[in-house]
């Protein structure tokens, strides 16, 4: 599509969201970059990107942005649901409150934003782009809550793709592999990763920490990811699924191995066989 489009992206304070905002702007599109803390968007604003506050965990924040767009009025061509974080640690150790927050941000927030901004989507021809993860395809130890949240994103996206098609709106599921960002550092700050002294898994604390940083090993740059995603979603015929980045093809293949073999490989990789 060659004409300028209006694109709203959540979670633009760093990493993938920031790279996407700059890539779409570079291509001449109108970008609305959002984040929970607007001050983190100052660098994007200085480069001419429009910015706005959006806390996907706060229904009042979502409603305020929807009203702002309606008052202009402004129609969207692309809604990119990117906001999210990774909670790492053994499922026996992570708190229920943290697990609830994982799903509130990665899953409930995505759906809430989509519902609120659906009236602003230009029809036909608009698209909702949901950032999932290959971690939602291949579940690994010490990332169960995160993997489950991304699997839920994939399921929601599958349903939305069918349900929005009658309105002329595409839904694209993006399943990144290892993308260079602050994801690993943020995940490493999870309480369940740091506080392993009293854990049943204390003997393999290094494996828990390694899982938190696994997404940064041989990672694809956020800029390269943004270019490939933009190429995909700006096509006249958009794909329903995009896998981008190191491991985005290989890990889903690993998920198809026989269950016992897969479990044995993952147990060895994350040192569970040492317990």
PDB file of C-alpha atoms in Angstrom:
ATOM      1  CA  UNK A   1       0.000   0.000   0.000  1.00  0.00           C
ATOM      2  CA  UNK A   2       1.652   3.231  -1.149  1.00  0.00           C
ATOM      3  CA  UNK A   3      -0.651   5.852   0.403  1.00  0.00           C
ATOM      4  CA  UNK A   4       0.133   7.171   3.872  1.00  0.00           C
ATOM      5  CA  UNK A   5      -1.571   5.200   6.605  1.00  0.00           C
ATOM      6  CA  UNK A   6      -2.375   6.046  10.208  1.00  0.00           C
ATOM      7  CA  UNK A   7      -0.806   3.550  12.592  1.00  0.00           C
ATOM      8  CA  UNK A   8      -1.206   3.318  16.364  1.00  0.00           C
ATOM      9  CA  UNK A   9       1.325   1.229  18.291  1.00  0.00           C
ATOM     10  CA  UNK A  10       1.249   0.308  21.981  1.00  0.00           C
ATOM     11  CA  UNK A  11       4.350  -0.219  24.098  1.00  0.00           C
ATOM     12  CA  UNK A  12       6.707   2.177  22.311  1.00  0.00           C
ATOM     13  CA  UNK A  13       8.970   3.204  25.182  1.00  0.00           C
ATOM     14  CA  UNK A  14      11.775   0.929  23.953  1.00  0.00           C
ATOM     15  CA  UNK A  15      12.666  -2.119  21.896  1.00  0.00           C
ATOM     16  CA  UNK A  16      10.278  -3.402  19.263  1.00  0.00           C
ATOM     17  CA  UNK A  17       7.653  -0.699  19.744  1.00  0.00           C
ATOM     18  CA  UNK A  18      10.145   2.127  19.403  1.00  0.00           C
ATOM     19  CA  UNK A  19      11.723   0.526  16.311  1.00  0.00           C
ATOM     20  CA  UNK A  20       8.308   0.038  14.701  1.00  0.00           C
ATOM     21  CA  UNK A  21       7.343   3.677  15.290  1.00  0.00           C
ATOM     22  CA  UNK A  22      10.524   4.924  13.628  1.00  0.00           C
ATOM     23  CA  UNK A  23      10.291   2.460  10.723  1.00  0.00           C
ATOM     24  CA  UNK A  24       6.714   3.368   9.806  1.00  0.00           C
ATOM     25  CA  UNK A  25       7.495   7.069  10.133  1.00  0.00           C
ATOM     26  CA  UNK A  26      10.547   6.632   7.879  1.00  0.00           C
ATOM     27  CA  UNK A  27       8.223   5.166   5.253  1.00  0.00           C
ATOM     28  CA  UNK A  28       6.022   8.243   5.345  1.00  0.00           C
ATOM     29  CA  UNK A  29       3.155   6.980   7.484  1.00  0.00           C
ATOM     30  CA  UNK A  30       1.386   8.800  10.312  1.00  0.00           C
ATOM     31  CA  UNK A  31       2.374   7.101  13.571  1.00  0.00           C
ATOM     32  CA  UNK A  32       0.822   7.420  17.017  1.00  0.00           C
ATOM     33  CA  UNK A  33       3.329   5.935  19.458  1.00  0.00           C
ATOM     34  CA  UNK A  34       1.931   5.166  22.893  1.00  0.00           C
ATOM     35  CA  UNK A  35       3.279   4.036  26.248  1.00  0.00           C
ATOM     36  CA  UNK A  36       2.210   3.821  29.859  1.00  0.00           C
ATOM     37  CA  UNK A  37       4.625   6.615  30.786  1.00  0.00           C
ATOM     38  CA  UNK A  38       4.521   9.351  28.108  1.00  0.00           C
ATOM     39  CA  UNK A  39       7.870  10.791  29.228  1.00  0.00           C
ATOM     40  CA  UNK A  40       9.578   7.675  27.843  1.00  0.00           C
ATOM     41  CA  UNK A  41       8.439   8.754  24.368  1.00  0.00           C
ATOM     42  CA  UNK A  42      10.306  12.082  24.405  1.00  0.00           C
ATOM     43  CA  UNK A  43      12.934  10.872  21.937  1.00  0.00           C
ATOM     44  CA  UNK A  44      10.259   9.761  19.463  1.00  0.00           C
ATOM     45  CA  UNK A  45       8.391  13.043  19.874  1.00  0.00           C
ATOM     46  CA  UNK A  46      11.615  14.940  19.167  1.00  0.00           C
ATOM     47  CA  UNK A  47      11.839  13.065  15.858  1.00  0.00           C
ATOM     48  CA  UNK A  48       8.335  14.142  14.859  1.00  0.00           C
ATOM     49  CA  UNK A  49       6.390  11.056  15.923  1.00  0.00           C
ATOM     50  CA  UNK A  50       3.042  11.805  17.513  1.00  0.00           C
ATOM     51  CA  UNK A  51       2.873  10.374  21.031  1.00  0.00           C
ATOM     52  CA  UNK A  52       0.086   9.624  23.500  1.00  0.00           C
ATOM     53  CA  UNK A  53      -0.407   8.008  26.891  1.00  0.00           C
ATOM     54  CA  UNK A  54      -1.806   4.476  26.924  1.00  0.00           C
ATOM     55  CA  UNK A  55      -1.680   2.110  29.882  1.00  0.00           C
ATOM     56  CA  UNK A  56      -3.154  -1.139  28.599  1.00  0.00           C
ATOM     57  CA  UNK A  57      -3.806  -2.231  32.196  1.00  0.00           C
ATOM     58  CA  UNK A  58      -5.995   0.821  32.878  1.00  0.00           C
ATOM     59  CA  UNK A  59      -9.478   0.914  31.351  1.00  0.00           C
ATOM     60  CA  UNK A  60      -9.705   4.682  32.003  1.00  0.00           C
ATOM     61  CA  UNK A  61      -6.483   5.257  30.047  1.00  0.00           C
ATOM     62  CA  UNK A  62      -7.764   3.140  27.156  1.00  0.00           C
ATOM     63  CA  UNK A  63     -11.119   4.953  27.124  1.00  0.00           C
ATOM     64  CA  UNK A  64      -9.403   8.359  27.223  1.00  0.00           C
ATOM     65  CA  UNK A  65      -7.308   7.561  24.153  1.00  0.00           C
ATOM     66  CA  UNK A  66     -10.318   6.172  22.286  1.00  0.00           C
ATOM     67  CA  UNK A  67     -12.261   9.360  23.055  1.00  0.00           C
ATOM     68  CA  UNK A  68      -9.340  11.517  21.952  1.00  0.00           C
ATOM     69  CA  UNK A  69      -9.239   9.765  18.572  1.00  0.00           C
ATOM     70  CA  UNK A  70     -13.031  10.007  18.228  1.00  0.00           C
ATOM     71  CA  UNK A  71     -13.020  13.728  18.988  1.00  0.00           C
ATOM     72  CA  UNK A  72     -10.591  14.549  16.167  1.00  0.00           C
ATOM     73  CA  UNK A  73     -12.061  12.377  14.465  1.00  0.00           C
ATOM     74  CA  UNK A  74      -9.255  10.043  13.399  1.00  0.00           C
ATOM     75  CA  UNK A  75      -9.414   6.689  11.664  1.00  0.00           C
ATOM     76  CA  UNK A  76      -6.730   4.035  11.996  1.00  0.00           C
ATOM     77  CA  UNK A  77      -5.364   1.813   9.256  1.00  0.00           C
ATOM     78  CA  UNK A  78      -3.217  -0.310  11.553  1.00  0.00           C
ATOM     79  CA  UNK A  79      -3.541  -1.058  15.255  1.00  0.00           C
ATOM     80  CA  UNK A  80      -0.392  -2.782  16.499  1.00  0.00           C
ATOM     81  CA  UNK A  81      -0.825  -4.396  19.922  1.00  0.00           C
ATOM     82  CA  UNK A  82       2.768  -4.593  21.082  1.00  0.00           C
ATOM     83  CA  UNK A  83       2.688  -3.745  24.807  1.00  0.00           C
ATOM     84  CA  UNK A  84       3.732  -6.599  27.043  1.00  0.00           C
ATOM     85  CA  UNK A  85       6.426  -8.023  29.299  1.00  0.00           C
ATOM     86  CA  UNK A  86       7.923 -11.376  30.234  1.00  0.00           C
ATOM     87  CA  UNK A  87       7.519 -12.876  33.693  1.00  0.00           C
ATOM     88  CA  UNK A  88      10.222 -15.471  34.255  1.00  0.00           C
ATOM     89  CA  UNK A  89      10.729 -18.032  36.999  1.00  0.00           C
ATOM     90  CA  UNK A  90       9.471 -21.448  38.124  1.00  0.00           C
ATOM     91  CA  UNK A  91       5.691 -21.644  38.328  1.00  0.00           C
ATOM     92  CA  UNK A  92       5.978 -22.821  41.936  1.00  0.00           C
ATOM     93  CA  UNK A  93       7.829 -19.625  42.842  1.00  0.00           C
ATOM     94  CA  UNK A  94       6.100 -16.797  40.982  1.00  0.00           C
ATOM     95  CA  UNK A  95       3.334 -15.037  42.868  1.00  0.00           C
ATOM     96  CA  UNK A  96      -0.280 -15.265  41.813  1.00  0.00           C
ATOM     97  CA  UNK A  97      -0.441 -11.460  41.740  1.00  0.00           C
ATOM     98  CA  UNK A  98       2.482 -11.346  39.303  1.00  0.00           C
ATOM     99  CA  UNK A  99       0.893 -14.077  37.180  1.00  0.00           C
ATOM    100  CA  UNK A 100      -2.365 -12.148  37.113  1.00  0.00           C
ATOM    101  CA  UNK A 101      -0.481  -9.010  36.035  1.00  0.00           C
ATOM    102  CA  UNK A 102       1.212 -11.005  33.260  1.00  0.00           C
ATOM    103  CA  UNK A 103      -2.159 -11.922  31.780  1.00  0.00           C
ATOM    104  CA  UNK A 104      -3.683  -8.492  32.442  1.00  0.00           C
ATOM    105  CA  UNK A 105      -0.982  -6.802  30.378  1.00  0.00           C
ATOM    106  CA  UNK A 106      -0.249  -9.345  27.653  1.00  0.00           C
ATOM    107  CA  UNK A 107      -3.758 -10.698  27.075  1.00  0.00           C
ATOM    108  CA  UNK A 108      -6.571  -8.682  28.673  1.00  0.00           C
ATOM    109  CA  UNK A 109      -4.950  -5.371  27.778  1.00  0.00           C
ATOM    110  CA  UNK A 110      -4.589  -6.414  24.144  1.00  0.00           C
ATOM    111  CA  UNK A 111      -8.263  -7.329  23.910  1.00  0.00           C
ATOM    112  CA  UNK A 112      -9.397  -4.207  25.772  1.00  0.00           C
ATOM    113  CA  UNK A 113      -7.474  -1.925  23.418  1.00  0.00           C
ATOM    114  CA  UNK A 114      -8.813  -3.773  20.367  1.00  0.00           C
ATOM    115  CA  UNK A 115     -12.401  -3.468  21.594  1.00  0.00           C
ATOM    116  CA  UNK A 116     -12.051   0.216  22.442  1.00  0.00           C
ATOM    117  CA  UNK A 117     -10.365   1.219  19.177  1.00  0.00           C
ATOM    118  CA  UNK A 118     -12.363  -1.007  16.844  1.00  0.00           C
ATOM    119  CA  UNK A 119     -14.744   1.881  15.961  1.00  0.00           C
ATOM    120  CA  UNK A 120     -11.705   3.912  14.855  1.00  0.00           C
ATOM    121  CA  UNK A 121     -10.491   1.258  12.371  1.00  0.00           C
ATOM    122  CA  UNK A 122     -10.973   2.235   8.748  1.00  0.00           C
ATOM    123  CA  UNK A 123     -13.189  -0.264   6.951  1.00  0.00           C
ATOM    124  CA  UNK A 124     -12.504  -2.095   4.754  1.00  0.00           C
ATOM    125  CA  UNK A 125      -8.735  -2.444   4.610  1.00  0.00           C
ATOM    126  CA  UNK A 126      -7.577  -1.859   8.178  1.00  0.00           C
ATOM    127  CA  UNK A 127      -5.731  -4.435  10.249  1.00  0.00           C
ATOM    128  CA  UNK A 128      -5.094  -5.432  13.842  1.00  0.00           C
ATOM    129  CA  UNK A 129      -1.542  -6.692  14.340  1.00  0.00           C
ATOM    130  CA  UNK A 130      -0.949  -8.683  17.526  1.00  0.00           C
ATOM    131  CA  UNK A 131       2.598  -9.307  18.730  1.00  0.00           C
ATOM    132  CA  UNK A 132       2.757 -12.847  20.059  1.00  0.00           C
ATOM    133  CA  UNK A 133       5.915 -14.933  20.403  1.00  0.00           C
ATOM    134  CA  UNK A 134       7.402 -18.263  19.432  1.00  0.00           C
ATOM    135  CA  UNK A 135       7.335 -18.789  23.210  1.00  0.00           C
ATOM    136  CA  UNK A 136       3.595 -19.186  22.771  1.00  0.00           C
ATOM    137  CA  UNK A 137       4.290 -22.101  20.417  1.00  0.00           C
ATOM    138  CA  UNK A 138       7.120 -23.831  22.283  1.00  0.00           C
ATOM    139  CA  UNK A 139       6.662 -23.785  26.068  1.00  0.00           C
ATOM    140  CA  UNK A 140       9.923 -23.854  28.002  1.00  0.00           C
ATOM    141  CA  UNK A 141      10.716 -24.263  31.700  1.00  0.00           C
ATOM    142  CA  UNK A 142      10.932 -21.158  33.869  1.00  0.00           C
ATOM    143  CA  UNK A 143       8.795 -19.111  31.482  1.00  0.00           C
ATOM    144  CA  UNK A 144       5.457 -20.853  31.895  1.00  0.00           C
ATOM    145  CA  UNK A 145       3.402 -17.758  32.699  1.00  0.00           C
ATOM    146  CA  UNK A 146       4.861 -15.805  29.790  1.00  0.00           C
ATOM    147  CA  UNK A 147       4.491 -18.718  27.361  1.00  0.00           C
ATOM    148  CA  UNK A 148       0.875 -19.214  28.457  1.00  0.00           C
ATOM    149  CA  UNK A 149       0.091 -15.529  27.970  1.00  0.00           C
ATOM    150  CA  UNK A 150       1.489 -15.546  24.448  1.00  0.00           C
ATOM    151  CA  UNK A 151      -0.347 -18.770  23.595  1.00  0.00           C
ATOM    152  CA  UNK A 152      -3.495 -16.965  24.711  1.00  0.00           C
ATOM    153  CA  UNK A 153      -2.605 -14.049  22.421  1.00  0.00           C
ATOM    154  CA  UNK A 154      -2.356 -16.483  19.521  1.00  0.00           C
ATOM    155  CA  UNK A 155      -5.750 -18.004  20.347  1.00  0.00           C
ATOM    156  CA  UNK A 156      -7.395 -14.580  20.629  1.00  0.00           C
ATOM    157  CA  UNK A 157      -5.830 -13.587  17.324  1.00  0.00           C
ATOM    158  CA  UNK A 158      -7.158 -16.705  15.600  1.00  0.00           C
ATOM    159  CA  UNK A 159     -10.674 -15.926  16.827  1.00  0.00           C
ATOM    160  CA  UNK A 160     -10.417 -12.235  15.960  1.00  0.00           C
ATOM    161  CA  UNK A 161      -9.155 -13.048  12.467  1.00  0.00           C
ATOM    162  CA  UNK A 162     -12.381 -14.931  11.786  1.00  0.00           C
ATOM    163  CA  UNK A 163     -14.680 -12.539  13.627  1.00  0.00           C
ATOM    164  CA  UNK A 164     -13.345  -9.324  12.058  1.00  0.00           C
ATOM    165  CA  UNK A 165     -13.145 -10.622   8.503  1.00  0.00           C
ATOM    166  CA  UNK A 166     -16.834  -9.841   7.765  1.00  0.00           C
ATOM    167  CA  UNK A 167     -16.039  -6.177   8.522  1.00  0.00           C
ATOM    168  CA  UNK A 168     -13.137  -6.101   6.068  1.00  0.00           C
ATOM    169  CA  UNK A 169     -10.485  -5.977   8.797  1.00  0.00           C
ATOM    170  CA  UNK A 170      -7.432  -8.242   8.726  1.00  0.00           C
ATOM    171  CA  UNK A 171      -5.807  -9.715  11.821  1.00  0.00           C
ATOM    172  CA  UNK A 172      -2.105 -10.540  11.650  1.00  0.00           C
ATOM    173  CA  UNK A 173      -0.393 -12.621  14.332  1.00  0.00           C
ATOM    174  CA  UNK A 174       3.325 -11.901  14.668  1.00  0.00           C
ATOM    175  CA  UNK A 175       5.480 -14.516  16.381  1.00  0.00           C
ATOM    176  CA  UNK A 176       8.940 -13.040  16.933  1.00  0.00           C
ATOM    177  CA  UNK A 177      11.927 -15.186  17.722  1.00  0.00           C
ATOM    178  CA  UNK A 178      14.933 -13.707  19.523  1.00  0.00           C
ATOM    179  CA  UNK A 179      14.785  -9.928  19.076  1.00  0.00           C
ATOM    180  CA  UNK A 180      17.409  -7.619  20.591  1.00  0.00           C
ATOM    181  CA  UNK A 181      15.729  -5.434  23.208  1.00  0.00           C
ATOM    182  CA  UNK A 182      15.450  -4.775  26.944  1.00  0.00           C
ATOM    183  CA  UNK A 183      13.289  -7.897  27.295  1.00  0.00           C
ATOM    184  CA  UNK A 184      16.017  -9.991  28.887  1.00  0.00           C
ATOM    185  CA  UNK A 185      17.028  -7.319  31.388  1.00  0.00           C
ATOM    186  CA  UNK A 186      13.407  -6.722  32.356  1.00  0.00           C
ATOM    187  CA  UNK A 187      12.721 -10.432  32.710  1.00  0.00           C
ATOM    188  CA  UNK A 188      15.848 -10.874  34.829  1.00  0.00           C
ATOM    189  CA  UNK A 189      14.443  -8.403  37.330  1.00  0.00           C
ATOM    190  CA  UNK A 190      11.496 -10.729  38.015  1.00  0.00           C
ATOM    191  CA  UNK A 191      11.382 -11.608  41.704  1.00  0.00           C
ATOM    192  CA  UNK A 192      11.168 -15.304  40.896  1.00  0.00           C
ATOM    193  CA  UNK A 193      14.437 -15.066  38.953  1.00  0.00           C
ATOM    194  CA  UNK A 194      16.331 -13.044  41.562  1.00  0.00           C
ATOM    195  CA  UNK A 195      15.116 -14.644  44.767  1.00  0.00           C
ATOM    196  CA  UNK A 196      16.114 -18.277  44.345  1.00  0.00           C
ATOM    197  CA  UNK A 197      17.798 -18.929  47.714  1.00  0.00           C
ATOM    198  CA  UNK A 198      14.755 -20.609  49.254  1.00  0.00           C
ATOM    199  CA  UNK A 199      13.491 -22.101  46.021  1.00  0.00           C
ATOM    200  CA  UNK A 200      13.191 -25.792  45.253  1.00  0.00           C
ATOM    201  CA  UNK A 201      15.194 -24.854  42.152  1.00  0.00           C
ATOM    202  CA  UNK A 202      18.024 -23.007  43.944  1.00  0.00           C
ATOM    203  CA  UNK A 203      20.573 -25.554  42.735  1.00  0.00           C
ATOM    204  CA  UNK A 204      19.946 -24.557  39.132  1.00  0.00           C
ATOM    205  CA  UNK A 205      19.471 -20.820  39.657  1.00  0.00           C
ATOM    206  CA  UNK A 206      21.855 -20.179  36.771  1.00  0.00           C
ATOM    207  CA  UNK A 207      19.489 -22.009  34.399  1.00  0.00           C
ATOM    208  CA  UNK A 208      16.580 -19.820  35.534  1.00  0.00           C
ATOM    209  CA  UNK A 209      18.629 -16.693  34.886  1.00  0.00           C
ATOM    210  CA  UNK A 210      19.737 -18.083  31.527  1.00  0.00           C
ATOM    211  CA  UNK A 211      16.107 -18.587  30.452  1.00  0.00           C
ATOM    212  CA  UNK A 212      15.369 -14.954  31.257  1.00  0.00           C
ATOM    213  CA  UNK A 213      18.123 -13.889  28.850  1.00  0.00           C
ATOM    214  CA  UNK A 214      17.593 -16.570  26.203  1.00  0.00           C
ATOM    215  CA  UNK A 215      15.783 -14.175  23.866  1.00  0.00           C
ATOM    216  CA  UNK A 216      18.951 -12.085  23.547  1.00  0.00           C
ATOM    217  CA  UNK A 217      21.172 -14.898  22.294  1.00  0.00           C
ATOM    218  CA  UNK A 218      21.966 -14.575  18.574  1.00  0.00           C
ATOM    219  CA  UNK A 219      19.148 -12.059  18.464  1.00  0.00           C
ATOM    220  CA  UNK A 220      17.835 -10.149  15.474  1.00  0.00           C
ATOM    221  CA  UNK A 221      17.982  -6.367  15.835  1.00  0.00           C
ATOM    222  CA  UNK A 222      14.742  -4.565  16.620  1.00  0.00           C
ATOM    223  CA  UNK A 223      15.326  -2.438  13.521  1.00  0.00           C
ATOM    224  CA  UNK A 224      15.570  -5.486  11.232  1.00  0.00           C
ATOM    225  CA  UNK A 225      12.460  -6.915  12.867  1.00  0.00           C
ATOM    226  CA  UNK A 226      10.574  -3.653  12.292  1.00  0.00           C
ATOM    227  CA  UNK A 227      11.540  -3.567   8.612  1.00  0.00           C
ATOM    228  CA  UNK A 228      10.317  -7.118   8.005  1.00  0.00           C
ATOM    229  CA  UNK A 229       7.091  -6.572   9.928  1.00  0.00           C
ATOM    230  CA  UNK A 230       6.368  -3.369   8.012  1.00  0.00           C
ATOM    231  CA  UNK A 231       7.000  -5.153   4.706  1.00  0.00           C
ATOM    232  CA  UNK A 232       4.491  -7.830   5.719  1.00  0.00           C
ATOM    233  CA  UNK A 233       1.621  -5.727   7.057  1.00  0.00           C
ATOM    234  CA  UNK A 234       1.829  -3.074   4.330  1.00  0.00           C
ATOM    235  CA  UNK A 235       1.237  -5.624   1.557  1.00  0.00           C
ATOM    236  CA  UNK A 236      -2.108  -5.394  -0.256  1.00  0.00           C
ATOM    237  CA  UNK A 237      -2.671  -9.057   0.743  1.00  0.00           C
ATOM    238  CA  UNK A 238      -1.446  -9.395   4.319  1.00  0.00           C
ATOM    239  CA  UNK A 239      -0.397 -12.788   5.708  1.00  0.00           C
ATOM    240  CA  UNK A 240      -2.308 -14.072   8.704  1.00  0.00           C
ATOM    241  CA  UNK A 241       0.924 -15.147  10.409  1.00  0.00           C
ATOM    242  CA  UNK A 242       4.394 -13.604  10.420  1.00  0.00           C
ATOM    243  CA  UNK A 243       7.387 -15.282  12.040  1.00  0.00           C
ATOM    244  CA  UNK A 244      10.392 -12.973  12.264  1.00  0.00           C
ATOM    245  CA  UNK A 245      13.793 -13.223  13.897  1.00  0.00           C
ATOM    246  CA  UNK A 246      16.310 -15.819  14.984  1.00  0.00           C
ATOM    247  CA  UNK A 247      14.641 -19.060  16.016  1.00  0.00           C
ATOM    248  CA  UNK A 248      11.199 -18.077  14.782  1.00  0.00           C
ATOM    249  CA  UNK A 249      11.153 -21.020  12.358  1.00  0.00           C
ATOM    250  CA  UNK A 250      13.271 -23.576  14.211  1.00  0.00           C
ATOM    251  CA  UNK A 251      11.550 -23.386  17.608  1.00  0.00           C
ATOM    252  CA  UNK A 252       8.043 -24.123  16.274  1.00  0.00           C
ATOM    253  CA  UNK A 253       9.562 -27.194  14.564  1.00  0.00           C
ATOM    254  CA  UNK A 254      10.995 -28.283  17.913  1.00  0.00           C
ATOM    255  CA  UNK A 255       7.497 -27.969  19.367  1.00  0.00           C
ATOM    256  CA  UNK A 256       6.350 -30.664  16.934  1.00  0.00           C
ATOM    257  CA  UNK A 257       8.752 -33.307  18.237  1.00  0.00           C
ATOM    258  CA  UNK A 258       7.284 -36.274  20.131  1.00  0.00           C
ATOM    259  CA  UNK A 259       6.400 -35.146  23.649  1.00  0.00           C
ATOM    260  CA  UNK A 260       8.857 -37.367  25.544  1.00  0.00           C
ATOM    261  CA  UNK A 261      11.749 -36.412  23.290  1.00  0.00           C
ATOM    262  CA  UNK A 262      10.916 -32.725  23.556  1.00  0.00           C
ATOM    263  CA  UNK A 263      10.657 -32.923  27.342  1.00  0.00           C
ATOM    264  CA  UNK A 264      13.991 -34.727  27.561  1.00  0.00           C
ATOM    265  CA  UNK A 265      15.732 -32.090  25.413  1.00  0.00           C
ATOM    266  CA  UNK A 266      14.271 -29.166  27.329  1.00  0.00           C
ATOM    267  CA  UNK A 267      14.968 -30.746  30.716  1.00  0.00           C
ATOM    268  CA  UNK A 268      18.610 -31.162  29.731  1.00  0.00           C
ATOM    269  CA  UNK A 269      18.823 -27.667  28.243  1.00  0.00           C
ATOM    270  CA  UNK A 270      17.517 -26.042  31.433  1.00  0.00           C
ATOM    271  CA  UNK A 271      19.312 -28.432  33.826  1.00  0.00           C
ATOM    272  CA  UNK A 272      16.174 -29.927  35.310  1.00  0.00           C
ATOM    273  CA  UNK A 273      17.803 -33.342  34.933  1.00  0.00           C
ATOM    274  CA  UNK A 274      20.264 -32.291  37.660  1.00  0.00           C
ATOM    275  CA  UNK A 275      17.642 -32.004  40.374  1.00  0.00           C
TER     276      UNK A 275
END
